[in-house]
XYZ file of C-alpha atoms in Angstrom:
656
model
C 52.838 -31.741 35.070
C 54.126 -29.146 37.587
C 57.502 -27.491 37.881
C 58.639 -25.102 40.619
C 61.135 -22.411 39.828
C 63.474 -20.903 42.400
C 65.952 -18.153 41.696
C 69.392 -18.525 43.105
C 69.795 -14.778 43.611
C 71.268 -14.004 47.009
C 68.465 -11.422 47.679
C 65.731 -14.048 47.237
C 67.666 -16.619 49.325
C 67.771 -14.068 52.191
C 64.021 -13.484 51.749
C 63.302 -17.181 51.865
C 65.312 -17.633 55.053
C 63.498 -14.752 56.535
C 60.080 -16.296 55.766
C 61.172 -19.653 57.044
C 62.299 -18.129 60.287
C 58.878 -16.648 60.740
C 57.104 -19.868 59.961
C 55.313 -18.480 56.937
C 56.419 -20.898 54.227
C 54.173 -23.714 55.416
C 51.180 -21.442 55.637
C 51.528 -19.994 52.157
C 52.579 -23.299 50.525
C 54.892 -21.647 48.011
C 55.672 -24.988 46.292
C 52.080 -26.142 45.898
C 49.098 -23.986 44.596
C 46.572 -26.740 44.887
C 44.033 -27.952 42.311
C 41.064 -25.801 41.586
C 37.758 -27.829 41.339
C 36.931 -27.914 37.639
C 33.212 -27.450 38.556
C 34.072 -23.815 39.261
C 34.470 -23.307 35.553
C 31.145 -24.941 34.503
C 29.367 -22.897 31.764
C 25.768 -23.471 30.798
C 24.065 -22.413 27.619
C 20.466 -21.341 28.176
C 17.936 -23.344 26.275
C 15.184 -20.669 26.022
C 14.364 -17.167 26.933
C 12.336 -18.493 29.814
C 15.492 -20.038 31.285
C 17.445 -16.775 30.895
C 14.595 -14.773 32.584
C 14.297 -17.320 35.424
C 18.106 -17.247 36.049
C 18.539 -13.463 36.092
C 15.516 -13.002 38.396
C 16.738 -15.724 40.744
C 20.114 -13.948 40.949
C 18.351 -10.697 41.639
C 16.189 -12.330 44.484
C 19.384 -13.718 45.982
C 21.053 -10.302 45.942
C 17.962 -8.777 47.649
C 18.147 -11.479 50.297
C 21.838 -10.935 50.907
C 21.341 -7.169 51.145
C 18.600 -7.734 53.717
C 20.668 -10.278 55.860
C 23.681 -8.071 55.914
C 21.776 -4.854 56.672
C 20.149 -6.615 59.588
C 23.632 -7.500 61.059
C 25.111 -4.106 60.284
C 27.267 -5.368 57.341
C 27.493 -4.333 53.707
C 26.959 -6.189 50.562
C 29.116 -6.130 47.396
C 26.985 -7.440 44.574
C 30.056 -8.374 42.622
C 31.325 -10.833 45.219
C 34.915 -9.340 45.404
C 37.027 -9.393 48.493
C 38.054 -6.010 49.507
C 41.186 -7.313 51.289
C 42.912 -8.525 48.057
C 43.441 -6.588 44.778
C 46.043 -6.708 42.012
C 49.054 -4.579 42.025
C 49.074 -1.901 40.555
C 54.368 -4.078 11.093
C 53.719 -2.877 7.831
C 51.328 -3.218 4.929
C 51.091 -2.201 1.301
C 48.677 -0.070 -0.672
C 49.562 -0.230 -4.345
C 53.331 0.100 -4.552
C 53.799 2.164 -1.421
C 54.743 0.481 1.788
C 53.217 1.825 4.969
C 52.829 0.983 8.659
C 49.910 -0.903 10.256
C 48.880 -0.931 13.853
C 51.401 -2.441 16.329
C 49.196 -5.530 16.797
C 49.861 -8.328 19.291
C 48.865 -11.197 16.944
C 49.457 -11.638 13.238
C 46.143 -11.471 11.354
C 44.318 -9.863 14.306
C 43.841 -6.128 13.743
C 43.553 -3.746 16.645
C 42.049 -0.217 16.523
C 44.028 2.919 17.180
C 43.646 6.705 17.093
C 45.848 7.067 13.952
C 45.964 4.903 10.716
C 47.552 5.268 7.339
C 47.550 3.616 3.946
C 49.773 4.287 0.928
C 48.430 7.700 0.216
C 46.492 9.068 3.162
C 46.657 9.439 6.936
C 43.534 9.130 9.091
C 43.400 10.769 12.576
C 40.853 10.998 15.346
C 41.318 14.542 16.650
C 39.060 16.542 19.064
C 35.814 14.608 18.160
C 36.526 14.551 14.402
C 37.817 12.160 11.795
C 40.484 14.044 9.853
C 41.778 12.513 6.610
C 44.976 13.979 5.289
C 46.259 13.689 1.691
C 49.741 12.773 2.766
C 51.332 12.431 -0.673
C 51.090 14.775 -3.594
C 50.253 13.874 -7.236
C 53.718 14.065 -8.680
C 55.273 10.704 -9.435
C 58.890 9.687 -9.656
C 59.674 6.114 -10.689
C 56.220 5.006 -9.466
C 56.714 6.378 -5.975
C 54.709 9.342 -5.001
C 56.552 12.375 -3.559
C 55.540 14.695 -0.733
C 54.098 17.891 -2.043
C 53.032 19.139 1.386
C 50.233 17.377 3.313
C 46.729 18.864 3.111
C 43.390 18.022 4.689
C 41.182 16.014 2.339
C 38.168 15.651 4.657
C 37.197 16.636 8.218
C 34.081 14.880 9.588
C 32.418 15.394 12.988
C 31.922 12.137 14.922
C 29.018 11.408 17.298
C 29.713 11.242 21.002
C 33.362 10.693 22.200
C 35.528 8.978 19.632
C 37.775 6.242 21.048
C 39.658 4.573 18.237
C 39.258 3.328 14.687
C 40.040 0.674 12.116
C 41.213 1.105 8.553
C 40.581 -1.740 6.030
C 41.096 -0.711 2.458
C 38.313 1.761 1.549
C 36.540 1.267 4.910
C 37.013 3.219 8.101
C 35.323 2.149 11.284
C 35.256 4.693 14.203
C 34.425 3.350 17.647
C 32.833 6.013 19.725
C 30.989 6.318 23.025
C 27.395 7.745 23.038
C 24.421 7.510 25.361
C 21.036 5.798 25.155
C 19.487 9.275 24.835
C 21.424 9.698 21.568
C 20.320 6.310 20.371
C 16.694 7.175 20.912
C 17.202 10.430 18.911
C 18.911 8.568 16.100
C 16.390 5.831 15.609
C 12.981 6.697 14.071
C 11.071 3.991 15.956
C 12.182 5.281 19.334
C 8.979 4.094 20.925
C 9.931 0.510 20.388
C 13.275 0.804 22.052
C 13.783 -0.692 25.562
C 13.385 1.695 28.560
C 16.779 2.930 29.704
C 18.236 5.826 31.547
C 19.252 8.664 29.248
C 22.852 8.490 30.388
C 23.313 4.740 30.012
C 26.497 4.047 28.002
C 26.324 2.852 24.449
C 29.234 1.899 22.204
C 28.860 2.859 18.524
C 30.764 1.626 15.484
C 30.343 3.998 12.603
C 31.334 2.578 9.241
C 32.535 5.024 6.533
C 33.145 4.291 2.859
C 36.280 6.243 2.057
C 36.556 5.264 -1.609
C 36.599 9.065 -2.246
C 38.982 10.223 0.488
C 37.646 13.734 0.164
C 34.076 12.670 0.764
C 33.661 9.954 3.527
C 30.186 8.438 3.352
C 28.529 6.998 6.398
C 27.190 3.575 5.260
C 26.415 1.886 8.643
C 26.074 2.346 12.339
C 26.111 -0.518 14.826
C 25.429 0.470 18.445
C 25.537 -1.865 21.455
C 24.609 -1.180 25.028
C 27.287 -1.064 27.684
C 30.881 0.179 28.295
C 33.549 -0.411 25.618
C 35.942 -3.299 26.486
C 37.734 -3.994 23.181
C 37.393 -4.435 19.467
C 39.296 -6.623 16.889
C 39.073 -7.220 13.144
C 39.832 -10.538 11.575
C 39.577 -10.320 7.794
C 36.077 -8.887 7.013
C 34.635 -9.437 10.450
C 34.609 -6.751 13.106
C 34.281 -7.961 16.692
C 33.101 -5.614 19.368
C 33.045 -6.435 23.107
C 31.062 -4.391 25.563
C 30.055 -4.826 29.170
C 26.489 -3.841 30.209
C 24.919 -3.775 33.613
C 21.985 -6.278 33.683
C 18.796 -4.220 33.588
C 15.847 -4.872 35.835
C 15.213 -3.028 39.118
C 18.131 -1.331 40.848
C 18.658 -2.897 44.201
C 19.300 0.133 46.442
C 20.009 -1.009 50.007
C 17.316 0.050 52.445
C 17.905 2.670 55.144
C 18.683 1.442 58.566
C 15.263 2.635 59.726
C 13.313 0.531 57.165
C 11.627 -2.821 57.683
C 14.107 -5.090 55.848
C 11.665 -7.967 55.340
C 9.124 -5.622 53.796
C 11.775 -4.149 51.629
C 12.775 -7.564 50.266
C 9.143 -8.371 49.550
C 8.782 -5.134 47.618
C 11.949 -5.816 45.608
C 10.635 -9.345 44.707
C 7.433 -7.950 43.465
C 9.296 -5.477 41.215
C 11.592 -8.282 40.001
C 8.559 -10.485 39.212
C 6.874 -7.765 37.206
C 9.860 -7.037 35.050
C 10.250 -8.417 31.510
C 13.322 -9.865 29.816
C 13.663 -6.800 27.675
C 14.567 -4.797 30.786
C 17.425 -7.181 31.642
C 19.380 -8.066 28.507
C 21.363 -5.630 26.419
C 20.224 -4.483 23.029
C 22.084 -3.842 19.767
C 21.061 -1.393 17.063
C 21.962 -1.229 13.407
C 21.377 1.286 10.652
C 22.647 0.977 7.114
C 22.413 3.326 4.006
C 22.665 2.802 0.326
C 22.178 6.379 -0.715
C 19.100 6.454 1.552
C 18.247 4.762 4.814
C 17.637 1.164 3.810
C 17.567 -0.735 7.126
C 17.039 0.079 10.780
C 16.897 -2.648 13.446
C 16.864 -2.907 17.230
C 17.309 -6.389 18.697
C 17.673 -7.823 22.196
C 20.552 -10.172 22.878
C 19.771 -13.649 21.613
C 18.683 -16.114 24.202
C 19.904 -18.983 22.027
C 23.468 -17.689 22.297
C 23.389 -16.718 26.046
C 25.659 -18.397 28.637
C 26.588 -18.191 32.293
C 28.924 -19.847 34.670
C 29.101 -21.112 38.201
C 32.024 -18.787 38.795
C 30.200 -15.795 37.244
C 30.201 -12.766 39.523
C 28.457 -9.441 39.380
C 25.256 -8.320 37.709
C 26.713 -7.717 34.241
C 26.201 -9.016 30.670
C 29.269 -9.184 28.534
C 28.338 -9.043 24.849
C 30.459 -10.189 21.954
C 29.024 -8.591 18.749
C 30.216 -8.998 15.213
C 29.282 -8.007 11.725
C 30.556 -8.256 8.202
C 32.375 -5.076 6.926
C 32.075 -6.321 3.315
C 28.263 -6.469 3.570
C 26.455 -3.490 5.172
C 23.210 -5.466 5.261
C 24.818 -8.353 7.264
C 23.092 -9.036 10.558
C 24.716 -8.148 13.834
C 25.495 -11.510 15.524
C 25.573 -11.670 19.326
C 26.944 -13.928 22.016
C 26.030 -12.932 25.565
C 27.830 -14.088 28.720
C 25.863 -13.293 31.859
C 28.673 -12.632 34.206
C 31.694 -10.342 34.241
C 34.692 -9.998 32.015
C 37.413 -7.493 32.278
C 40.105 -8.441 29.689
C 39.987 -9.592 26.078
C 42.467 -11.608 24.032
C 41.965 -12.520 20.401
C 43.626 -14.882 17.993
C 42.573 -15.505 14.428
C 40.415 -18.348 15.676
C 38.940 -17.282 19.008
C 38.096 -14.571 21.501
C 39.021 -15.225 25.095
C 37.121 -13.382 27.923
C 39.130 -13.288 31.163
C 37.932 -12.352 34.599
C 39.637 -12.490 37.997
C 37.507 -13.273 40.972
C 38.680 -12.375 44.449
C 36.027 -14.431 46.248
C 36.660 -17.889 47.787
C 38.225 -20.361 45.423
C 37.200 -23.997 46.152
C 39.671 -26.922 45.796
C 39.095 -30.596 45.165
C 40.141 -31.468 48.694
C 37.060 -29.677 49.945
C 38.981 -26.715 51.270
C 38.879 -23.150 50.114
C 40.927 -20.013 50.230
C 40.376 -16.368 49.433
C 42.854 -16.074 46.622
C 42.691 -14.836 43.088
C 41.616 -17.142 40.321
C 41.208 -16.109 36.738
C 38.529 -17.722 34.637
C 39.092 -17.883 30.824
C 36.109 -18.378 28.647
C 37.015 -19.277 25.012
C 34.577 -18.416 22.152
C 35.467 -19.645 18.673
C 34.948 -17.680 15.506
C 32.737 -19.575 12.989
C 33.021 -19.392 9.190
C 30.209 -16.854 8.978
C 31.932 -14.742 11.575
C 29.796 -15.459 14.582
C 31.120 -16.733 17.919
C 30.100 -19.810 19.920
C 31.246 -21.064 23.209
C 34.120 -23.604 23.163
C 35.423 -24.257 26.677
C 36.585 -22.696 29.905
C 39.671 -23.001 32.072
C 40.673 -21.574 35.491
C 44.255 -20.641 36.632
C 45.546 -19.320 39.829
C 46.265 -15.526 40.058
C 45.495 -12.374 38.188
C 46.406 -11.442 34.577
C 48.449 -8.299 33.872
C 47.151 -7.427 30.348
C 46.412 -9.002 26.930
C 50.030 -9.986 26.451
C 49.654 -12.362 29.385
C 47.604 -14.623 27.149
C 48.651 -16.349 23.954
C 47.385 -19.121 21.796
C 49.931 -21.161 19.863
C 50.065 -24.599 18.253
C 46.928 -25.979 19.999
C 47.751 -24.485 23.463
C 46.761 -21.545 25.561
C 49.534 -19.975 27.562
C 48.910 -17.740 30.601
C 51.123 -15.722 32.889
C 49.693 -14.728 36.244
C 50.620 -13.316 39.641
C 49.097 -14.104 43.017
C 48.846 -11.754 46.014
C 48.596 -13.119 49.466
C 47.239 -10.638 51.926
C 49.708 -9.616 54.607
C 52.675 -12.019 53.979
C 54.275 -10.473 50.961
C 54.328 -13.806 49.071
C 53.395 -13.111 45.493
C 54.207 -16.027 43.221
C 54.451 -15.423 39.502
C 53.448 -18.378 37.368
C 53.019 -19.630 33.763
C 50.299 -22.159 32.850
C 49.676 -24.166 29.635
C 46.245 -25.489 28.721
C 45.446 -27.600 25.579
C 42.693 -26.033 23.423
C 41.071 -29.434 23.075
C 38.714 -29.567 26.141
C 38.301 -32.342 28.599
C 34.565 -33.334 28.807
C 33.262 -33.671 32.360
C 29.763 -34.956 33.132
C 27.519 -32.366 34.932
C 27.009 -32.448 38.636
C 23.348 -33.347 39.355
C 23.560 -31.827 42.851
C 24.526 -28.425 41.637
C 21.974 -26.032 43.209
C 22.909 -23.034 40.997
C 23.168 -24.477 37.509
C 21.491 -27.717 36.415
C 22.198 -28.851 32.866
C 22.380 -32.171 31.098
C 25.127 -30.779 28.904
C 28.617 -32.067 29.791
C 31.198 -29.547 30.861
C 33.957 -28.483 28.425
C 36.980 -27.847 30.590
C 40.520 -26.510 29.573
C 42.590 -28.342 32.169
C 46.107 -27.102 33.025
C 48.661 -29.604 31.843
C 51.844 -27.545 32.409
C 52.710 -25.269 35.334
C 55.775 -23.184 35.952
C 55.021 -22.188 39.594
C 56.797 -19.478 41.560
C 59.050 -18.071 38.848
C 59.593 -15.236 41.271
C 58.056 -14.132 44.483
C 58.180 -11.001 46.578
C 58.358 -9.210 43.213
C 55.769 -7.743 40.901
C 54.871 -8.851 37.353
C 55.451 -6.003 34.918
C 55.697 -7.413 31.346
C 54.922 -10.662 29.437
C 55.435 -11.612 25.846
C 54.864 -14.987 24.211
C 56.477 -15.581 20.835
C 56.108 -19.122 19.326
C 57.663 -21.608 21.756
C 59.263 -18.929 23.859
C 57.999 -16.829 26.724
C 59.536 -13.687 28.214
C 58.621 -12.411 31.722
C 59.761 -9.250 33.419
C 59.427 -8.901 37.186
C 60.649 -6.182 39.529
C 61.339 -5.498 43.114
C 62.765 -2.294 44.584
C 65.764 -4.196 46.137
C 66.596 -6.595 43.421
C 65.856 -4.700 40.205
C 64.459 -6.062 36.897
C 64.795 -9.821 36.201
C 64.162 -10.920 32.680
C 63.242 -14.646 32.453
C 63.331 -16.641 29.307
C 60.948 -19.571 29.285
C 61.106 -22.551 26.900
C 57.665 -23.766 25.889
C 58.744 -26.270 23.198
C 57.189 -28.944 25.370
C 53.987 -27.357 26.548
C 53.529 -29.936 29.373
C 56.828 -29.062 30.910
C 57.459 -25.238 30.526
C 61.018 -24.489 31.731
C 63.007 -21.460 32.781
C 66.031 -21.389 30.481
C 67.695 -18.177 31.581
C 67.576 -15.187 33.760
C 69.057 -11.592 33.567
C 69.019 -9.063 36.321
C 69.293 -5.318 35.632
C 68.093 -2.085 37.389
C 64.649 -0.611 36.748
C 61.909 -2.503 34.781
C 60.280 -2.921 31.421
C 56.597 -2.872 30.881
C 56.469 -3.574 27.057
C 58.601 -6.125 25.196
C 59.017 -6.016 21.437
C 60.850 -8.854 19.643
C 63.002 -7.801 16.684
C 65.354 -9.623 14.272
C 68.618 -11.179 15.317
C 67.293 -12.838 18.445
C 66.878 -9.500 20.183
C 64.209 -7.892 22.340
C 63.473 -4.250 22.940
C 62.184 -3.303 26.373
C 60.305 -0.015 27.208
C 59.815 0.834 30.821
C 61.082 2.969 33.695
C 64.575 3.813 35.116
C 63.884 3.778 38.817
C 67.072 5.654 39.631
C 65.667 8.944 38.363
C 62.107 7.976 37.309
C 62.815 8.502 33.591
C 61.982 6.430 30.579
C 64.279 3.443 30.108
C 65.072 1.609 26.856
C 66.761 -1.802 26.873
C 68.160 -3.928 24.104
C 68.376 -7.582 24.980
C 70.005 -10.464 23.273
C 67.827 -13.579 23.598
C 69.323 -15.663 20.889
C 70.697 -17.978 23.551
C 67.812 -18.605 25.845
C 70.088 -19.998 28.517
C 72.198 -16.857 28.631
C 70.178 -13.650 27.904
C 72.187 -10.504 28.104
C 71.614 -6.724 28.093
C 73.318 -5.243 25.039
C 72.462 -1.704 26.130
C 70.316 0.344 28.450
C 69.720 4.012 28.239
C 67.608 6.463 30.126
C 65.824 9.123 28.140
C 63.618 12.209 28.765
C 65.205 13.320 31.992
C 63.954 13.067 35.514
C 60.188 12.344 35.905
C 59.643 11.847 32.232
C 57.284 9.304 30.862
C 56.066 7.682 27.589
C 52.652 6.637 26.514
C 54.306 3.525 25.092
C 55.053 2.306 28.703
C 51.311 1.427 29.009
C 50.055 1.534 25.478
C 51.844 -0.750 22.944
C 50.246 0.943 19.975
C 52.323 4.065 20.771
C 55.456 2.104 20.021
C 56.904 1.932 16.479
C 59.759 -0.073 15.084
C 60.622 0.037 11.386
C 62.453 -3.115 10.631
C 63.926 -2.114 7.245
C 65.130 1.183 8.716
C 66.289 -0.220 12.073
C 64.435 2.815 13.492
C 62.435 2.981 16.618
C 60.025 5.822 17.485
C 58.854 6.543 21.032
C 56.782 9.514 22.352
C 58.437 11.161 25.369
C 56.754 13.544 27.731
C 58.789 15.431 30.304
C 60.412 18.891 30.326
C 59.923 18.619 26.531
C 57.348 16.810 24.507
C 58.990 14.950 21.667
C 58.882 11.900 19.453
C 62.225 10.458 19.916
C 63.820 8.399 17.038
C 66.508 5.834 17.626
C 68.770 3.855 15.505
C 68.863 0.191 16.559
C 72.134 -1.487 15.556
C 73.311 -4.995 16.174
C 74.374 -4.285 19.769
C 73.240 -0.752 20.589
C 70.538 1.939 20.649
C 71.447 5.563 19.732
C 69.251 8.585 19.563
C 68.924 9.990 16.017
C 66.488 12.808 16.453
C 63.842 14.312 18.790
C 60.900 15.803 16.940
C 58.792 18.518 18.491
C 55.576 20.172 17.490
C 55.448 23.512 19.281
C 54.940 22.015 22.749
C 52.065 19.693 21.732
C 51.925 16.089 23.007
C 53.082 13.590 20.236
C 51.092 10.429 20.247
C 51.743 8.147 17.255
C 54.130 7.520 14.440
C 53.382 5.641 11.147
C 55.435 5.602 7.968
C 54.291 5.941 4.367
C 56.976 5.325 1.830
C 60.056 7.443 2.683
C 58.335 9.521 5.342
C 57.313 9.195 8.945
C 53.876 10.716 9.839
C 53.688 11.744 13.465
C 50.332 12.590 15.108
C 50.332 15.258 17.775
C 47.578 16.918 19.711
C 47.898 19.782 17.313
C 48.096 18.018 13.942
C 50.569 16.134 11.815
C 54.379 16.323 11.456
C 55.992 14.763 8.423
C 59.606 13.624 8.852
C 61.884 12.367 6.057
C 63.335 8.930 6.766
C 66.502 9.773 4.734
C 67.633 12.742 7.035
C 65.056 12.654 9.882
C 64.301 16.298 9.229
C 60.810 17.807 9.270
C 59.434 17.985 5.742
C 56.015 19.419 6.550
C 53.581 20.410 9.333
C 49.920 20.423 9.220
C 47.614 21.826 11.949
C 44.100 20.394 12.450
């Protein structure tokens, strides 16, 4: 069921009048997005390696033919099929008796990696290519709670390649790092059996350390996967790693204008014919130790768990890899999607791969339009930790970030924005899709994908269309049956929309609040309140907002403050893991970078935010803040600063 939202703000009424006077409303169809043909979302599972090889080679032949045709007419070919005319706009845990922070995760039960982690007794930091473990608390006990005796380094371990982020799970640390295929060949004894790759091809490596003895981290496993790092998640003992690799095979370098195009195409076809499947699909590598090297494997992506889609674009293979952290001998399980994927969302039940395609979108009425459509492929997590394809949906528009996607109570909720070239009409929308798929019989006339398997389609059942247009989407947060959306336009400021999702088939705007500037991250707290972090556009400083959303029909701004001075910024504006809120302490921590580099601490009262302290570390950038017991541990580019939560004074510093 479809609902169209219109703001009653005077500024938008004026804009609508202006568009109508120019005759643009009819051409854009702001009240009707149309229905995307479900066949665009068809996904096929390959039945054999022969089918995979035939498919990737046929796609390569087609690319060569398109290059030839366009070169002959003086055009250019984008192998990814994008349109160049349209592009998107720009907790806590316990260890023993000592409470401590965990990563600021999007979903409960789904752990995200970060550059800093803590448990009840130690802090773990990735710093200048090393894993540094700090003994955060001393040995003296008082009433069962350990007291600070001055932090000291317990271990300092060099990490291969370029460390990105890490997980901490009990006595296990997993460091995600970027290496190259050359390093893989050096690390593996049977290098001659490895696939042929360029030395500088990207590889993502997950290094597993046993840190039972914090002073002596022991490397117990390495899992390496070909491609560029997209994301990682941990659900219980299973670690999920997502990487995007270019499909192998011959590189289709367009011929020079002086070449014989037909001869070039024939040469490329011969090279493609001669290539084997090993040169096309990505590999994963695993080594594990038990005091000595016990296992070493290199395996190509499984053909039995390989998929592609009619809407797939590009020459990429997106791999979802997982392994059991509780069993170092567990196999690396793989699911491969031949096509592109740029954004990952994970719940405790599934991983969703999202990709926006800017090529023609076909509609049921036979027409087509060059607008954005985002495809969402859902892969469910099995009991053994592996992933398998579930279903696919398509929605209009592009997705801002992972917070634009949410699963709840059997439904998928998506917030998107569309850009229409040249006319300034940019509708912002919310869609709901039931997780139980609709089964559609395959199209026997499909020339690209032919399969007897029925299509599993996530059909949109609820649409909130045109929440706002002429504005940009800046923040989204779904919490249970409620959605929050922040938009912004230079003239009208920052509207906060509250959306009622209690009936998923009929999402409804319940309230709207308009304030200057905009928020890019929204963090729900107790008392029906919402913290917003973003930008004050009056002086380009960091803006903090405290909203009351207890009454969805009447959201209000309790307080707004600008911090950091003109031209200041905060990593938390674009990185939610840099934000920290301590519920029991009603204390918020936020890194600020401007004329000073500080970790600002704020008291959050019922109706106000007030600055309590600004911690510095000799001019170093401050990145993260986690608490252990009665102290806040702040990671800077120079080391660690320990701040007492009782008086917000610095208790200790430690340089790395």
